[in-house]
Structure formats: structure tokens, C-alpha cells
Short mmCIF file of C-alpha atoms and ligand atoms in Angstrom, two decimals:
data_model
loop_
_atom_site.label_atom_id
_atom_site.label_comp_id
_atom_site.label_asym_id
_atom_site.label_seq_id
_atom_site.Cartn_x
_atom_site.Cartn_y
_atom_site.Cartn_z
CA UNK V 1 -24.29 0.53 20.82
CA UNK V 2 -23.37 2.98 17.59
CA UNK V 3 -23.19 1.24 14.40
CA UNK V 4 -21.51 2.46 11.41
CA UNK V 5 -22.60 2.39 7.87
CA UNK V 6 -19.63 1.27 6.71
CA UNK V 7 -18.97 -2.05 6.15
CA UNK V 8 -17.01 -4.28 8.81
CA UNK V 9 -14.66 -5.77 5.88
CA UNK V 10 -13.05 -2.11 5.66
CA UNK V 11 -13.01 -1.06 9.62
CA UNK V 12 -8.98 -0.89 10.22
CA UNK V 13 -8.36 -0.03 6.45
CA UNK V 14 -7.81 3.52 7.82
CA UNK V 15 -6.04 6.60 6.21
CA UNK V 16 -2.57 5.12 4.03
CA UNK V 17 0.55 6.25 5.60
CA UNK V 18 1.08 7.95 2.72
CA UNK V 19 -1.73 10.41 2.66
CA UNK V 20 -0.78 11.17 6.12
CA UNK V 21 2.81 11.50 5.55
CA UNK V 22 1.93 14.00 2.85
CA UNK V 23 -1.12 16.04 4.53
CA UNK V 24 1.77 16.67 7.21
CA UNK V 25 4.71 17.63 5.02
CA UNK V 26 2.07 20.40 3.24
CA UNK V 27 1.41 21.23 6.31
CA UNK V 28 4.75 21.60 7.51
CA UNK V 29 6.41 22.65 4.12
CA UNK V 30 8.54 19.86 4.61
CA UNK V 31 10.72 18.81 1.66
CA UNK V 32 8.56 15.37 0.00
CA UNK V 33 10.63 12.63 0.15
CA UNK V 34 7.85 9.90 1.35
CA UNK V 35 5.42 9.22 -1.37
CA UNK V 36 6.88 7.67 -4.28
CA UNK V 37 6.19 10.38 -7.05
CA UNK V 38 8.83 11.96 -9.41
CA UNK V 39 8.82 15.82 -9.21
CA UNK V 40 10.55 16.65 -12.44
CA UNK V 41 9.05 16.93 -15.72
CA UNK V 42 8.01 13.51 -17.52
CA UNK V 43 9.48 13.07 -21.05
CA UNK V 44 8.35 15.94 -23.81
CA UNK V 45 7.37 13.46 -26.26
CA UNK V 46 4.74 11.37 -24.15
CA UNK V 47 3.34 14.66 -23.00
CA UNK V 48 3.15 15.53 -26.87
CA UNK V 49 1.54 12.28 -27.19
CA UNK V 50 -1.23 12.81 -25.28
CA UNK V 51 -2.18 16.27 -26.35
CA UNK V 52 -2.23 15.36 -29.76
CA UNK V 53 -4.36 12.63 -28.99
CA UNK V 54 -6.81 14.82 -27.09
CA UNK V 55 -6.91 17.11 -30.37
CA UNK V 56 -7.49 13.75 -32.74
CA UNK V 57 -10.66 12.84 -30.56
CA UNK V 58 -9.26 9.94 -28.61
CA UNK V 59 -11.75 11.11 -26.30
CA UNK V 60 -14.53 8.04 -25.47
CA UNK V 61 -14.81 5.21 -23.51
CA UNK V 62 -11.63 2.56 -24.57
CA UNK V 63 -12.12 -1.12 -25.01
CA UNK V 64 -12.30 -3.26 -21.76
CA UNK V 65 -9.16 -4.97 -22.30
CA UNK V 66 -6.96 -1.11 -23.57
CA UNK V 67 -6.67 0.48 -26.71
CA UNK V 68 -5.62 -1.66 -29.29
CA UNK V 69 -2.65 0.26 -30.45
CA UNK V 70 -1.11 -0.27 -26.92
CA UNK V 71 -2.10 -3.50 -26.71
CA UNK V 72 0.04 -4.00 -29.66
CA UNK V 73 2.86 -1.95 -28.29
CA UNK V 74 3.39 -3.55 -24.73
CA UNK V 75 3.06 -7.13 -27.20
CA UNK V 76 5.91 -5.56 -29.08
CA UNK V 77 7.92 -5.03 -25.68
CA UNK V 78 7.54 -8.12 -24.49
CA UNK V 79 9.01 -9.08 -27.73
CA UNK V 80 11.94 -7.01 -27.55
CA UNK V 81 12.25 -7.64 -24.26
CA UNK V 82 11.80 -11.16 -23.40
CA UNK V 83 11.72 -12.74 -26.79
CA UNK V 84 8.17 -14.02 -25.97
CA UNK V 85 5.08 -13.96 -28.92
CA UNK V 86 2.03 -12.51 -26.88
CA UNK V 87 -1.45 -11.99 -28.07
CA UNK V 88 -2.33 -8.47 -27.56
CA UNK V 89 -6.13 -9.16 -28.28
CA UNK V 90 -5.94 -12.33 -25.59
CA UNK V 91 -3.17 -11.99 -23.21
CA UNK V 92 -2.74 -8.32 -22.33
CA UNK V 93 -5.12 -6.22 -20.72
CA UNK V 94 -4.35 -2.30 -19.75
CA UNK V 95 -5.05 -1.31 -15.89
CA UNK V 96 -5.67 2.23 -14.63
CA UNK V 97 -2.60 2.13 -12.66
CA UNK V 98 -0.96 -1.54 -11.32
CA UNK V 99 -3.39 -1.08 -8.05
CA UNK V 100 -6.19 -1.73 -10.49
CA UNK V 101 -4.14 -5.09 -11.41
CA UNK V 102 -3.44 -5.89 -8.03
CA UNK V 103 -7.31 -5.26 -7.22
CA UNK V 104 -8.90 -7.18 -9.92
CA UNK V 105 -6.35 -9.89 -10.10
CA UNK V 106 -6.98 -10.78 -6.39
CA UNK V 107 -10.63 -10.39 -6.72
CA UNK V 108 -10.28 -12.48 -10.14
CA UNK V 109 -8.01 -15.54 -8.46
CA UNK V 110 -9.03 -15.49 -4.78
CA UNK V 111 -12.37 -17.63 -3.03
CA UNK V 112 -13.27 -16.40 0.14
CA UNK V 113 -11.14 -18.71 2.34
CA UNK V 114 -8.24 -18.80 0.10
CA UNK V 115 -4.68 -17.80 0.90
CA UNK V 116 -2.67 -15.27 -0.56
CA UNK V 117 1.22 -15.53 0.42
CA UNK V 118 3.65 -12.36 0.01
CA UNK V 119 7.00 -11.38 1.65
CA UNK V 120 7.22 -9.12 4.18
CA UNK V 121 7.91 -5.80 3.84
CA UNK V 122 4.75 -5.65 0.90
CA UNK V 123 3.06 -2.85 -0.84
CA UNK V 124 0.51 -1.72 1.53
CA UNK V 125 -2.33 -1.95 -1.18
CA UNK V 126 -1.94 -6.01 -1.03
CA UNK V 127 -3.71 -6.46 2.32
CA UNK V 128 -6.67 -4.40 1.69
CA UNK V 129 -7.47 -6.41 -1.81
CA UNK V 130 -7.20 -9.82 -0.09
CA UNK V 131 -9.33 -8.94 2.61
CA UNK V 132 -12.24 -7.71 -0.23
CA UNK V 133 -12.03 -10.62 -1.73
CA UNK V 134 -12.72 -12.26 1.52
CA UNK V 135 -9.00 -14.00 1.49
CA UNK V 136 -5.99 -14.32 3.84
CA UNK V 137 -2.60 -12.81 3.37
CA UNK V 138 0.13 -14.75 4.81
CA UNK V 139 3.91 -13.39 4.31
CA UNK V 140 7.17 -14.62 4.92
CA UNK V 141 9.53 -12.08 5.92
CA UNK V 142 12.47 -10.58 4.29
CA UNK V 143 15.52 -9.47 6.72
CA UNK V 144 17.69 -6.66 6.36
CA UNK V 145 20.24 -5.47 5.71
CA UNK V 146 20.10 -8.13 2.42
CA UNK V 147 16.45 -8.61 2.47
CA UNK V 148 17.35 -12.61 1.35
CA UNK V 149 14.85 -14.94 0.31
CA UNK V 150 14.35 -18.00 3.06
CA UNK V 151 12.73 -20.88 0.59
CA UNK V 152 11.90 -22.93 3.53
CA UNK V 153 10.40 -20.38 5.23
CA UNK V 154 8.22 -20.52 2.02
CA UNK V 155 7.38 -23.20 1.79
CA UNK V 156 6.62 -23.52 5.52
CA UNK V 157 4.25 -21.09 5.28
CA UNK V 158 1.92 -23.08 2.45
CA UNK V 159 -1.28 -24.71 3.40
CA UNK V 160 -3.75 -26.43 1.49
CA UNK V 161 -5.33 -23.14 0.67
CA UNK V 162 -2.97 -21.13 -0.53
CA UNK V 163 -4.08 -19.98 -4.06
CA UNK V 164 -1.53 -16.96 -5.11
CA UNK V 165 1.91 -15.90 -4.54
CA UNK V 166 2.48 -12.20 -4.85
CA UNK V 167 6.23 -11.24 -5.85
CA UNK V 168 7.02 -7.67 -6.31
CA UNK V 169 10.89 -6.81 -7.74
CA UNK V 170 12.30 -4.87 -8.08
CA UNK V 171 10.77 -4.49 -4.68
CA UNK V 172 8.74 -1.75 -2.51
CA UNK V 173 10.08 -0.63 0.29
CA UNK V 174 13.29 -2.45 -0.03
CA UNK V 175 14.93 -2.08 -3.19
CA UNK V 176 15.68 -5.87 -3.45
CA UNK V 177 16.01 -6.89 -6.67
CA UNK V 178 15.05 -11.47 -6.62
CA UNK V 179 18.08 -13.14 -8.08
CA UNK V 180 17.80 -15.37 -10.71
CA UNK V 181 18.42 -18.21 -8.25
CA UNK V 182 15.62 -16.60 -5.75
CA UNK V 183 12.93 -16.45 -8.54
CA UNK V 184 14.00 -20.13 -9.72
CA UNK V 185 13.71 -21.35 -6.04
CA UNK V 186 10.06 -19.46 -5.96
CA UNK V 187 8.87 -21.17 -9.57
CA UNK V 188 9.35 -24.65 -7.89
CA UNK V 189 7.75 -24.33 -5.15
CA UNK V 190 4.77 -22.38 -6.77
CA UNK V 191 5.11 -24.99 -9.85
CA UNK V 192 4.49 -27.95 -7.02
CA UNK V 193 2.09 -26.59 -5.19
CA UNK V 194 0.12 -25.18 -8.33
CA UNK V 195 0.17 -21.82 -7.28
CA UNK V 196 -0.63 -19.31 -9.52
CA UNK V 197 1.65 -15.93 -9.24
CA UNK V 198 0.90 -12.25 -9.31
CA UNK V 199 3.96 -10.55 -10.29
CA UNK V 200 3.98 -7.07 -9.17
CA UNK V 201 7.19 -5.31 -11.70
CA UNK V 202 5.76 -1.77 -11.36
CA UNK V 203 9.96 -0.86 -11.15
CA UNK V 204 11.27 -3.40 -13.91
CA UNK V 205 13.25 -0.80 -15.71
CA UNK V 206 14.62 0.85 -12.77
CA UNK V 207 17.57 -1.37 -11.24
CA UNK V 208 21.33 -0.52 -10.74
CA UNK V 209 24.68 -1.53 -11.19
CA UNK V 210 24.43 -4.98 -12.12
CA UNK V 211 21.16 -5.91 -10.98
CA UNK V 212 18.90 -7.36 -13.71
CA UNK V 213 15.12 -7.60 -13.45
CA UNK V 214 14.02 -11.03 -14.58
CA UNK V 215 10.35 -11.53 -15.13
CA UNK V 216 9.57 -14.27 -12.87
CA UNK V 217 6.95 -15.71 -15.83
CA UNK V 218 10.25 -15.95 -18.14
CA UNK V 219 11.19 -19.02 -15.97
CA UNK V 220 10.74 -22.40 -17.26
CA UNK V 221 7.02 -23.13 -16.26
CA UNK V 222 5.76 -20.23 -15.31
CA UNK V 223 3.93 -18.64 -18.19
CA UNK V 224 0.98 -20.36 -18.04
CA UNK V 225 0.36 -19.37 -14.15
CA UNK V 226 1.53 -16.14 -13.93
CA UNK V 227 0.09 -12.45 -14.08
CA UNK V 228 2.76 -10.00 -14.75
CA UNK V 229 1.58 -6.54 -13.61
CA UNK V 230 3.23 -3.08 -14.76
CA UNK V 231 2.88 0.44 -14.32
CA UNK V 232 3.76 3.45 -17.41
CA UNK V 233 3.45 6.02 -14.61
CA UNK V 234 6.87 4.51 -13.05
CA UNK V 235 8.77 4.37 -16.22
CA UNK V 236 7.49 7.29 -17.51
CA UNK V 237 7.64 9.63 -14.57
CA UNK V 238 3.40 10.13 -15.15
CA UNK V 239 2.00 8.56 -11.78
CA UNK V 240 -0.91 10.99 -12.18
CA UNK V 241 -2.18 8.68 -15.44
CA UNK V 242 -3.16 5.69 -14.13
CA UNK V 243 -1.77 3.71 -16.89
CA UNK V 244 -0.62 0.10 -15.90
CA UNK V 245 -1.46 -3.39 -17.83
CA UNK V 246 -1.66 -7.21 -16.89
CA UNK V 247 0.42 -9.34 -19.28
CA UNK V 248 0.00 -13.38 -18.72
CA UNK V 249 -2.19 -16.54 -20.59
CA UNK V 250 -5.64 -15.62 -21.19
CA UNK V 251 -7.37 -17.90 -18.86
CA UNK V 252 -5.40 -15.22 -15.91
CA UNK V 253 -5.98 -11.85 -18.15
CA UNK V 254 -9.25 -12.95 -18.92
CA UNK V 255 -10.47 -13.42 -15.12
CA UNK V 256 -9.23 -9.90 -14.09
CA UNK V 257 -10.38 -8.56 -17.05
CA UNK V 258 -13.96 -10.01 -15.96
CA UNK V 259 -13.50 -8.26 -12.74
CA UNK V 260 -12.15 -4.72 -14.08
CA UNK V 261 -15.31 -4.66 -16.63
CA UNK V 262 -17.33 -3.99 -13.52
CA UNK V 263 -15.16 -1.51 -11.53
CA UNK V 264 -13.15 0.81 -13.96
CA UNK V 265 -14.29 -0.74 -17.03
CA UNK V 266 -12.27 1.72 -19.80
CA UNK V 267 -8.98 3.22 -18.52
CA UNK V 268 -8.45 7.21 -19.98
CA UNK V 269 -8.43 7.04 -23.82
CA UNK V 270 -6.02 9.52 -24.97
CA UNK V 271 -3.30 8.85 -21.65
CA UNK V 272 -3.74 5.50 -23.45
CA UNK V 273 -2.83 6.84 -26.53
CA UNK V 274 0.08 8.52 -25.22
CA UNK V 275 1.72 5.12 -23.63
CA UNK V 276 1.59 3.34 -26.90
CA UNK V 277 3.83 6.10 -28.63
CA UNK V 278 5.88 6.12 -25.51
CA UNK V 279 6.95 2.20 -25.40
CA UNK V 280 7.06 2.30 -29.28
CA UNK V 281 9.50 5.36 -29.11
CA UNK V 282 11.55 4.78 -25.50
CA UNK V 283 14.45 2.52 -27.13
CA UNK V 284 14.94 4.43 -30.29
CA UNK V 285 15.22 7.40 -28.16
CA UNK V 286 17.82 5.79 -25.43
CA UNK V 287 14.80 6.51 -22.77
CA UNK V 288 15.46 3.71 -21.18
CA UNK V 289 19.30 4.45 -20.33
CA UNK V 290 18.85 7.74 -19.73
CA UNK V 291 16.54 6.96 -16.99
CA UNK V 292 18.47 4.34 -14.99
CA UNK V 293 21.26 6.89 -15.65
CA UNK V 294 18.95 9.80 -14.34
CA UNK V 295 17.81 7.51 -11.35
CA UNK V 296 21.66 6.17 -10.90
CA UNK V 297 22.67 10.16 -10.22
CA UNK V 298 19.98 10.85 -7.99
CA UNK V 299 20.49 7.81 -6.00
CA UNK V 300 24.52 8.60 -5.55
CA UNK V 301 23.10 11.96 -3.96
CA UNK V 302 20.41 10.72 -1.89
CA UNK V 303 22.85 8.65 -0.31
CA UNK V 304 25.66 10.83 0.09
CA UNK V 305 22.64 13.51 1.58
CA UNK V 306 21.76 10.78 3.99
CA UNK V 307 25.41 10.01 5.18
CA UNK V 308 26.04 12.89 5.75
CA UNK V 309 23.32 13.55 8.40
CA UNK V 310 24.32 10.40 10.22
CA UNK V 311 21.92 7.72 8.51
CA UNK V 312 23.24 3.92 7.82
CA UNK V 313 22.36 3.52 4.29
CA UNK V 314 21.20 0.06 2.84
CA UNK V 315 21.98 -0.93 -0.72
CA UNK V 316 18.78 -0.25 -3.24
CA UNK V 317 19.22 -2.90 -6.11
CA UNK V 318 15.91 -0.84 -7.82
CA UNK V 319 13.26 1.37 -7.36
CA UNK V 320 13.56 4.91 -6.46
CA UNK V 321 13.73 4.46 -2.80
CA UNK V 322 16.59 4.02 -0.37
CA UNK V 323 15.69 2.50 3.25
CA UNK V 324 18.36 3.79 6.36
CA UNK V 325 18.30 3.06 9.77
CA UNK V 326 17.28 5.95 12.44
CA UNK V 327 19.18 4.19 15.75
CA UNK V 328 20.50 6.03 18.03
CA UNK V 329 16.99 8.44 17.44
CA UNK V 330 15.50 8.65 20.52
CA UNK V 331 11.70 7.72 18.93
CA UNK V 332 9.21 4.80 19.51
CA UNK V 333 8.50 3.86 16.31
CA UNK V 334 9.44 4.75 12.74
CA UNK V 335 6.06 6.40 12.62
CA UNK V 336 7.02 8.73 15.54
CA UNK V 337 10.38 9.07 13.82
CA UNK V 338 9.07 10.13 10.71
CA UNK V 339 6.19 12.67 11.98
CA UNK V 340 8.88 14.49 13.91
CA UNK V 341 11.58 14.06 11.14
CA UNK V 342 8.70 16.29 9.37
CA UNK V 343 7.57 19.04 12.21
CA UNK V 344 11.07 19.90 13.47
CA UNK V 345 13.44 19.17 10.52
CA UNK V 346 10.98 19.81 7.28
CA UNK V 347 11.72 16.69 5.64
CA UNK V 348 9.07 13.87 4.69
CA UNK V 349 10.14 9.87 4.49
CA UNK V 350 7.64 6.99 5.36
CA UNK V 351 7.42 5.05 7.82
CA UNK V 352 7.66 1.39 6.74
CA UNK V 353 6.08 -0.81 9.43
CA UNK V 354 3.28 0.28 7.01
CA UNK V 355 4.45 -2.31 5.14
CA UNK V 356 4.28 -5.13 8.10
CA UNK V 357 1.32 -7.33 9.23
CA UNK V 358 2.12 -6.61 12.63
CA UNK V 359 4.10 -3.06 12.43
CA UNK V 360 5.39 -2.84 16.09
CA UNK V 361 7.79 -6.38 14.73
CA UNK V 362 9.37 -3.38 11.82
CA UNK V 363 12.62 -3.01 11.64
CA UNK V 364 13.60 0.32 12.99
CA UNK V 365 14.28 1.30 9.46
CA UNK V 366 12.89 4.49 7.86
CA UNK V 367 11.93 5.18 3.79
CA UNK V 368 13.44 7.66 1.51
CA UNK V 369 12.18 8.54 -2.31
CA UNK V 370 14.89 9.67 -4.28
CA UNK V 371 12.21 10.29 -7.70
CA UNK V 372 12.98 13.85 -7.01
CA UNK V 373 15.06 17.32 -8.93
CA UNK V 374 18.62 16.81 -7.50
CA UNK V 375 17.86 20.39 -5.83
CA UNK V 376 15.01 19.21 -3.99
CA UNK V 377 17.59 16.39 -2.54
CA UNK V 378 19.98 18.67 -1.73
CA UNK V 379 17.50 21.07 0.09
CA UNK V 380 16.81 18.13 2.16
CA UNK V 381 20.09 17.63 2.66
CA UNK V 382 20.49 21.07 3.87
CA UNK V 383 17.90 20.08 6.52
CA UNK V 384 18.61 17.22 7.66
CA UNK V 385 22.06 18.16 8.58
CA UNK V 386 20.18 20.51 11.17
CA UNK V 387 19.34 16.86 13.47
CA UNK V 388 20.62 16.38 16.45
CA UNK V 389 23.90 14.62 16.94
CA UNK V 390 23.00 11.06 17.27
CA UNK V 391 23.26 9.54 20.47
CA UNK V 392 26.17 6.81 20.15
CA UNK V 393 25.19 3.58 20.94
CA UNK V 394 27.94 1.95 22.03
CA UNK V 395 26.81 4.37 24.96
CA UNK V 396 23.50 1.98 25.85
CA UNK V 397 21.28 4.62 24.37
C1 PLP P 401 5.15 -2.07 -5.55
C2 PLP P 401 4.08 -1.20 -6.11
N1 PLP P 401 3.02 -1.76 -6.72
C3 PLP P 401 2.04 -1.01 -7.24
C4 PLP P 401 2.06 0.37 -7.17
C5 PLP P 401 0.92 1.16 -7.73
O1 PLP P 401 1.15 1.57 -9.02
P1 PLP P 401 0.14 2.56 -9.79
O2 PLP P 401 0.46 3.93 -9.37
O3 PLP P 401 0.40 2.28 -11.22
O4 PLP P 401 -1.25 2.16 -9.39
C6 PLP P 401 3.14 0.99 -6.55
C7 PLP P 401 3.17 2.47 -6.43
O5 PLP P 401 3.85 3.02 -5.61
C8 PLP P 401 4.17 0.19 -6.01
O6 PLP P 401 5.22 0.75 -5.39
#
């Protein structure tokens, strides 16, 4: 018998759906509208920002824990924001991108053995961490077309192991956006179980309408057991930085930041750099509005695209993406959906029973990313016009 080199803890890991989605829409010169990336310019004065640092010599290995001036600055937001005094020294630590967060935190708050519970449908970096850490992931699963939280179904699913809850809202694939009531409902069970929590906000300044992103550590109680994770390269259209931070009490900061010291160690000085002058700057500059404004357009035509060429279009609450139904497709799986929506129409979405334990119990749903130029939406519209007339199914099909 053939035995790999590689360990057994990584065999089923795999290629992500989203490097395959992508290889194939290069391939195909399909119009990108799977992985979550912006394609229009980030803001002038963050690029700026990081030049000039380049030029000033910001240009060695930054403290474990981030450069102290954004330290400082995402102490100052939280300020602004939430009214909360934070340590910047203690009880902030910067990330190279949130999947560094979610990486060390799990390796920083999980024994082998332990539980990790999420909700189903989850980012599909969670599953890979837990299992390096030599965890379990357990989710409960979120329904469409609301995606509403089931609290006994919660806290059904806790054992005596279970060590973490990971909440991500505004939430990946779905849009949801956890009510105030939802996240209250969650910080009593976690609070009586003594759970700690691994909040995943990567999208917390991009929600709609009346939605309002509440940081679930805000609640009453949950402070001193939760990790709040973030990501620049969302709100500041600069995925390609790798700039994210862990805010929470420094017995939580401190354990990831024990971890990251031994796999990134420093994050990239002067993008560093750049991200403090962009959160000091974004709300004397109206950034913020004018990107849930920006976002708020490009939504309106995503979904008017996707009407159009006979989709069923579920509310997003946040995020950039949009999830729509594909019945009435004559296709197997979202997967098959998706690699032919690429080949014969030339448009890109994911698939996302990449985001399901089991992804044959997905709903038949199918991923759009609407971080994109409104003229690469409406060449996709253009396209996807071009499907086949669905098949009604009032007909049986
Ligand atoms: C829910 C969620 N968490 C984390 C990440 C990773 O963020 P970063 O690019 O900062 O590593 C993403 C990126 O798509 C995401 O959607």
C-alpha cells in the first residue's frame, strides 16, 4: 500500500472551492462573481498611506501583537464605536488577515477533544482550523429563506466538551445579519455553559437598510469571553493586505497572540501603517457612508441582474454577497450548477454546499459577489440573460 507524506490530519482538506471556481472562470473568461474580492480601486488615501510609509522606512519586522500606532487606532474605534476603553498594548492584537485570527484563536482555545460549535452555512476556513487543533466542529443549521436562529437547536447541540462558539455576522454565505434578540439568546446560553466566543465580524460595516451590526461582546457579559475578529481588507476594499486584528480581554488576545508568535509572527509593516491612517481618517472623510452607499447601489443591480435572468433572490442583510436559488436548473448539485454556469454562460458564483458539513444536505442555493465595478455586473447580466428558459416547476421538472 502507497503512503503519502502528507499528514492524515489534512487528507480531505483538498483544493477550496474558491480556487477552483476561479482557476475555471480564467480559464473560461468568465465574468468573477464567486470569490469575494472587490475589483474597483481601494480608497486613494490608504493607498497614499502605504507608499509613504514604504518611503519613511516602515520596512522591518512589526511587533508581535501590530504596530503600535494601529493598535491605538482600532482602540480609538472601538471607542467611537462601541463606547468601550480598550488597552491597545493588552487587548488588541493585529492578524495578517481574519483567517490568521480564526487560525490562532482555535489553536489558542481548543484541546484536542474539545468542541467547537458554529451555524451552518460557515466560512469554509472554520473546519480546517478545528481539525489542526485536533477539535470537533459541530453546527447547528440556519434555514433559508430567513436563515433564523433555532436557540434550542443550540443548545441541543452542547455537550460537556464544547469549548467555543463561532458567530460570524454579518454572515458568509448568507447575508444574515443576528438580531439583537438572536445575539442576546446566544450570550445566555454561551454565558451558562461558559463558553468562550469567537466572533467572526470580517463585514461589520457592511449591512443595509436597517440592519445594524451589534458586536456580540457589547452584550451584557460577554466581554470577558469573547474574541472579536476583523478584517481592513473588507472595509477597505484591500483583501490583498492581509490586515485583520483580534480585539477581546487579554487572557483571549494573549493566547492567540502566543500562537501567532510562532506562525506569522509580524504582519507587513508599512500595510500596517497604512490601516492606522485609514481607521483614524474613514469617519472624518464619510468613508464609512459612502461605502454602504457604494455597496447599497451595487447590491440594487446585482439583484435586478439576477431577476432578470430568472433567479429567486434572497434578502442580504450584509456582506457583499447575494444567495438565489437555481430550481428549475436541470443540475445535480450547486457545484455542477456553478461549473456549467461558468463553461457555457461565462459567469463565476460559488457553490455553497462548500459551506456544509455534509454538502449533498445544501440547499439548492447558489452564491453571488456583488464587490464588483457596476459594469462588470452588468456584463454579467448581459450573460446570464443568454440561460436557458427555466423549466417551470409547477410542470414536475
Ligand atoms: C466570514 C469570513 N471570515 C474570514 C474571512 C477571511 O478574511 P481575510 O481575508 O482577512 O483573511 C472571510 C473572507 O472572505 C470571510 O468571508
Amino acid at each position: 500500500m502507497t503512503r503519502t507524506r502528507a499528514a492524515e490530519r489534512i487528507q480531505g482538506f483538498g483544493t477550496t472551492v474558491f480556487a477552483e471556481m476561479s482557476a475555471l472562470a480564467v480559464a473560461h473568461g468568465a465574468v468573477n462573481l464567486g470569490q469575494g474580492f472587490p475589483d474597483f480601486p481601494a480608497p486613494t488615501f490608504v493607498q497614499e498611506a502605504a507608499i509613504a510609509a514604504i518611503r519613511d522606512g516602515h520596512n522591518q519586522y512589526a511587533p508581535v501583537g501590530g504596530v503600535p500606532r494601529l493598535r491605538e487606532a482600532i482602540a480609538v474605534d472601538w471607542r467611537r464605536r462601541f463606547g468601550r476603553e480598550i488597552d491597545p498594548e493588552r487587548e488588541v492584537t493585529v492578524t495578517t488577515g481574519a483567517t490568521e485570527g480564526i487560525f490562532a484563536g482555535i489553536q489558542a482555545l481548543l484541546d484536542p477533544g474539545d468542541e467547537l460549535l458554529t451555524f451552518e452555512p460557515f466560512y469554509d476556513s472554520y473546519p480546517a482550523s478545528v481539525t489542526l487543533a485536533g477539535g470537533r466542529m459541530k453546527v447547528v443549521r440556519l434555514d433559508p429563506p430567513d436563515w433564523t436562529l433555532d436557540v434550542n437547536a443550540l443548545r441541543r447541540a452542547i455537550t460537556p466538551r464544547t469549548r467555543v462558539l463561532l458567530l460570524n455576522t454579518p454572515h458568509n454565505p448568507t447575508g444574515k445579519v443576528f438580531t439583537r434578540a438572536e445575539l442576546a439568546a446566544i450570550a445566555e446560553v454561551c454565558i451558562a455553559h461558559d463558553l468562550v466566543v469567537i466572533a467572526d465580524e470580517v463585514y461589520d460595516q457592511i449591512v443595509y437598510d436597517d440592519h445594524v451590526h451589534i458586536p456580540i461582546a457589547t452584550l451584557p457579559g460577554m466581554w470577558e469571553r469573547t474574541l472579536t475578529l476583523n478584517s481592513t481588507g473588507k472595509t477597505f476594499s484591500l483583501t490583498g493586505w492581509k490586515i485583520g486584528f483580534a480585539v477581546g480581554p487579554a487572557e483571549l488576545v494573549g493566547a492567540l497572540r502566543t500562537v501567532r508568535q510562532f506562525v506569522t509572527f509580524a504582519t507587513a509593516t508599512p500595510f500596517q501603517e497604512a490601516m492606522a491612517t485609514a481607521l483614524t481618517e474613514a469617519p472624518g472623510r464619510g468613508y464609512y457612508d459612502d461605502l454602504r452607499r457604494a455597496y447599497t447601489t451595487r447590491r440594487a443591480a446585482l439583484t435586478e441582474v439576477l431577476r432578470a435572468a430568472g433567479f429567486a433572490v434572497l434578502e442580504a442583510q450584509g456582506s457583499y454577497f447575494l444567495m438565489t436559488d437555481f430550481a428549475g436548473q436541470e443540475h445535480a448539485t450547486d457545484a455542477a450548477f456553478c461549473r456549467w454556469l461558468i463553461s457555457e454562460i461565462g459567469v463565476a458564483a460559488i457553490p455553497p454546499s462548500a459551506f456544509y458539513a455534509e454538502p449533498a444536505t445544501a440547499p439548492r442555493l447558489v452564491r453571488f459577489c456583488f464587490a464588483k465595478e457596476l459594469a462588470t455586473i452588468e456584463e454579467a447580466g448581459r450573460r446570464l440573460v443568454r440561460m436557458p428558459a427555466r423549466r417551470s416547476l409547477a410542470a414536475g421538472s
